[in-house]
Coordinates of C-alpha atoms in Angstrom, one line a residue:
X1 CA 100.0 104.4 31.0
X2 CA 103.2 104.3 32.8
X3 CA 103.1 101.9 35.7
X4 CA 104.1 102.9 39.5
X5 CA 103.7 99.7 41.5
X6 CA 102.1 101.1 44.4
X7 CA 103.1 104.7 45.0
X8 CA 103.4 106.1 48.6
X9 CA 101.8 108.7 49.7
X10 CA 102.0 112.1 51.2
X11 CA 104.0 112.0 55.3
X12 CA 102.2 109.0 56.2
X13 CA 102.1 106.1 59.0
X14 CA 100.3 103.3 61.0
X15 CA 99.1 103.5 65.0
X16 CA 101.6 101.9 67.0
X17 CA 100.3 99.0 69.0
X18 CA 97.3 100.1 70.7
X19 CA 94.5 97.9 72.0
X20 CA 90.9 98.0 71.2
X21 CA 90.2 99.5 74.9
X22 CA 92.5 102.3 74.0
X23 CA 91.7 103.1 70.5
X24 CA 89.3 106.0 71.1
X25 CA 92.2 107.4 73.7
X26 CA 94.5 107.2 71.3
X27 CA 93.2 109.5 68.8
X28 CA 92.2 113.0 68.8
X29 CA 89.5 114.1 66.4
X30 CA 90.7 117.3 64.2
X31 CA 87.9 118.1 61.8
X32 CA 85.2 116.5 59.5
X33 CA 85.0 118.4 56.3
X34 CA 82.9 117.3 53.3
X35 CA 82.4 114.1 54.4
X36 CA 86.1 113.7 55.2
X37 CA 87.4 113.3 58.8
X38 CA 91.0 113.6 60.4
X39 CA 91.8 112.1 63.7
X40 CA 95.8 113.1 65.0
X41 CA 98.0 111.2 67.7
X42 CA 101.2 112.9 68.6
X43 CA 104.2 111.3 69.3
X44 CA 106.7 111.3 71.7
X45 CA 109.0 113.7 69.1
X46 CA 106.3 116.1 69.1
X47 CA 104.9 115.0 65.6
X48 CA 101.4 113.8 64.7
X49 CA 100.6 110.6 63.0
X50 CA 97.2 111.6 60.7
X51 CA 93.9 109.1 60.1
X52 CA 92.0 110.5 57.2
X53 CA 88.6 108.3 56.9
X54 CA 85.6 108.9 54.2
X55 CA 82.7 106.8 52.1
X56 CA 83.3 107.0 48.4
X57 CA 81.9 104.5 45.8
X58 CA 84.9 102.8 44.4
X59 CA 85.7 98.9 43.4
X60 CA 89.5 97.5 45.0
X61 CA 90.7 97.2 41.3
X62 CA 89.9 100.9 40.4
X63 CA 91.9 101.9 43.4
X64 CA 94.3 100.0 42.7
X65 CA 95.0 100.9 38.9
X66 CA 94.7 104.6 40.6
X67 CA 97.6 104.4 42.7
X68 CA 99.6 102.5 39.7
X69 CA 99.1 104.9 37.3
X70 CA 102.3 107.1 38.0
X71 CA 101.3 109.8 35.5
X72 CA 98.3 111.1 37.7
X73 CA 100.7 110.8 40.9
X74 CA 100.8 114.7 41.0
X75 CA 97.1 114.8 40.1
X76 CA 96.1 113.7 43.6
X77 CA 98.7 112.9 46.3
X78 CA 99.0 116.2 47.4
X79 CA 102.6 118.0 47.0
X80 CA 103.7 114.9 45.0
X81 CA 105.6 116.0 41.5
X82 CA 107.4 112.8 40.5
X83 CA 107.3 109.0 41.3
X84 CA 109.2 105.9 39.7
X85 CA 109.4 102.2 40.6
X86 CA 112.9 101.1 41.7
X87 CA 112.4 97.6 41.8
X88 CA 109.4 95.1 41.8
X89 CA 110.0 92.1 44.4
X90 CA 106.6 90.7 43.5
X91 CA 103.3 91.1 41.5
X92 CA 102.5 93.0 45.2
X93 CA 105.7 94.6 46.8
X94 CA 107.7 97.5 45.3
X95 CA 110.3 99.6 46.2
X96 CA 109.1 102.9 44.7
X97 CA 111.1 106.5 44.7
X98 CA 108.6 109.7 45.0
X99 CA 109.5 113.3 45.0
X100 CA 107.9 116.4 47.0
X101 CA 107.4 119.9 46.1
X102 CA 107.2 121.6 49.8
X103 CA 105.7 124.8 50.0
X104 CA 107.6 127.8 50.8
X105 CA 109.8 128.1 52.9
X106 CA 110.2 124.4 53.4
X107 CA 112.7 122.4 51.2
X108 CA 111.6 119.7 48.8
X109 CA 111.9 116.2 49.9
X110 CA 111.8 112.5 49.1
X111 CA 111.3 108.9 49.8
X112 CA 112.4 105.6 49.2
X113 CA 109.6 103.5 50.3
X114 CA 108.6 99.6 50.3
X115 CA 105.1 98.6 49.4
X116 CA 103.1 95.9 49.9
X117 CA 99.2 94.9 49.4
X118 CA 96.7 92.1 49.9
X119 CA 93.2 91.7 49.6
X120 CA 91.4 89.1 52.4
X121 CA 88.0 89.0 54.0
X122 CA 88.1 92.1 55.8
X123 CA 89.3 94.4 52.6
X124 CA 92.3 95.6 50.8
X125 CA 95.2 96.9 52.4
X126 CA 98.6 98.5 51.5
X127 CA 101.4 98.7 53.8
X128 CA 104.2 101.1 53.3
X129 CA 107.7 101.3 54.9
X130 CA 110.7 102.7 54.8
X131 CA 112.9 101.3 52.3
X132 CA 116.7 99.8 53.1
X133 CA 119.1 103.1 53.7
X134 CA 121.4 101.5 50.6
X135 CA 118.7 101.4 48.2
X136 CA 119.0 104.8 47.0
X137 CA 121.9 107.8 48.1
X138 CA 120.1 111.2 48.7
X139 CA 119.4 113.4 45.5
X140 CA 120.9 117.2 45.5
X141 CA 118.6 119.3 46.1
X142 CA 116.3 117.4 48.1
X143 CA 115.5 116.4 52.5
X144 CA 114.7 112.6 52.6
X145 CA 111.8 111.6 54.5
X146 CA 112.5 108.8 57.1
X147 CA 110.5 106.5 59.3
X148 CA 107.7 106.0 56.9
X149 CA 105.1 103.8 58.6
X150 CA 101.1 103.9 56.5
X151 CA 98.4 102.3 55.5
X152 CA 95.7 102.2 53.0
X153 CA 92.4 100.2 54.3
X154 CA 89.8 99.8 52.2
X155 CA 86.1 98.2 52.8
X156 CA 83.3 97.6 50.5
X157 CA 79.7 97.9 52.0
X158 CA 76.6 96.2 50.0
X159 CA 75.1 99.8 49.7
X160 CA 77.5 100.4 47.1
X161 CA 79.7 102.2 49.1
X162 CA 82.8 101.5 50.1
X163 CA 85.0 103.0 53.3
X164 CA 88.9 104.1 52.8
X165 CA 90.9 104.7 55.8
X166 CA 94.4 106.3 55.7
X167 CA 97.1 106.3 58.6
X168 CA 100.0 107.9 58.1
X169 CA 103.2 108.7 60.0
X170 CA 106.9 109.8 58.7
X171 CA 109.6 112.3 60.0
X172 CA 110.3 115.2 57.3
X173 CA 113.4 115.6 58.2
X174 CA 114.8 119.6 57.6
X175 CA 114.9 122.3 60.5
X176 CA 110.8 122.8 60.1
X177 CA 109.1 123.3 63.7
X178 CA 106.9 120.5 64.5
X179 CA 103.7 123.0 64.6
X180 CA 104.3 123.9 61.2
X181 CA 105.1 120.0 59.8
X182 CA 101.9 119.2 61.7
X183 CA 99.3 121.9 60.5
X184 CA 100.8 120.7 56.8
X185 CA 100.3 117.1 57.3
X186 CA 97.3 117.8 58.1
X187 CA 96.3 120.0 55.6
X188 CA 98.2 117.4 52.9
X189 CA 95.8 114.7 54.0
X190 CA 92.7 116.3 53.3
X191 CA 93.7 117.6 49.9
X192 CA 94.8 114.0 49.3
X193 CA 91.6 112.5 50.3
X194 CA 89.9 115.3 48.1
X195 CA 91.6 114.5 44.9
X196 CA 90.9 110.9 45.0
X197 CA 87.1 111.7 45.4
X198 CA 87.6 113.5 42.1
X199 CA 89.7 111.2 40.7
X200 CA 88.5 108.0 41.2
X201 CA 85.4 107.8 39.1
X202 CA 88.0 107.7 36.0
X203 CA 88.8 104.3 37.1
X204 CA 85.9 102.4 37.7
X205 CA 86.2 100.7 34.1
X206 CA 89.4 98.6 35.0
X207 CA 89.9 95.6 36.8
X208 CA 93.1 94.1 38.2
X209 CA 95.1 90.9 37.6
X210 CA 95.5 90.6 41.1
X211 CA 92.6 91.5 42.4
X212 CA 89.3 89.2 43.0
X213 CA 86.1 91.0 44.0

């Protein structure tokens, strides 16, 4: 199994700042499908930052080896076709390199992103970021995605259960209208959260050497 220290994900990004008192303000329910439900918040550049929530069974460790196993990248982030690790800072920050097949008649893009995850009482979470501008030049052929801001938050519950959260925000860059970006990000999300349902039972087995559950 080829390794990919923490992969990102799909156009992604975290809420900005917002209070407690303003949380249910500050997003906009979209849809619950199959158990899976999208909130949206546009921003100020008329893009939408996406929350994906569902309840699947799944240990922190299976997750984990999920997102590191950079063969299966394509098998479930949704548009991905090819990710590598650049450079591993730490056992738990990477700077990782992923590709994107767009559909037509959008361009293919990429991203350099920085990772970094930590498990504590309240769960696991990854936190993904733009990389430095210098780490990598821009590849022919392809739109780099910039302002990458997301998260993956994960809870167990003692029914077994355990609840994933995604945020997600990043700017595709391209000549795209923001209607069409945002009905795609959309759309990416859910298939994202519908492949790792599927593919997650395949990794229950494994633990982690990082994680303790």
């Amino acid at each position: 199994m080829e390794v990919l220290r923490i992969s990102f994900l799909t156009l992604i990004a975290l809420t900005s700042g917002t209070g407690n008192a303003n949380v249910s303000s500050y997003w906009q329910f979209d849809s619950n499908t199959d158990g899976i439900t999208i909130h949206t918040h546009e921003q100020k550049n008329g893009l939408v930052e996406i929350r994906a929530q569902m309840f699947t069974p799944t240990s922190y460790s299976a997750f984990l080896t999920l997102l590191e196993d950079s063969n299966n990248v394509p098998n479930w982030i949704d548009n991905a076709s090819h990710s590598r690790v650049l450079s591993q800072i730490s056992n738990t920050e990477n700077i990782v390199y992923t590709q994107f097949t767009a559909p037509w008649p959008a361009s293919d893009r990429d991203m350099v992103t920085y990772s970094k995850y930590w498990v504590n009482d309240l769960g696991f979470t990854i936190e993904i970021k733009d990389a430095p501008e210098t780490t990598l030049a821009e590849q022919s052929g392809y739109i780099r995605i910039h302002s990458v801001s997301a998260s993956w938050t994960l809870q167990k519950f003692t029914n077994g259960t355990t609840f994933i959260e995604y945020k997600a925000f990043a700017n595709p860059g391209g000549l795209m209208p923001d209607w069409l970006m945002n009905k795609l990000s959309k759309q990416s999300a859910r298939a994202t959260f519908n492949n790792l349902r599927t593919q997650l039972p395949k990794y229950q087995q494994y633990s982690h050497p990082q994680i303790i559950e």
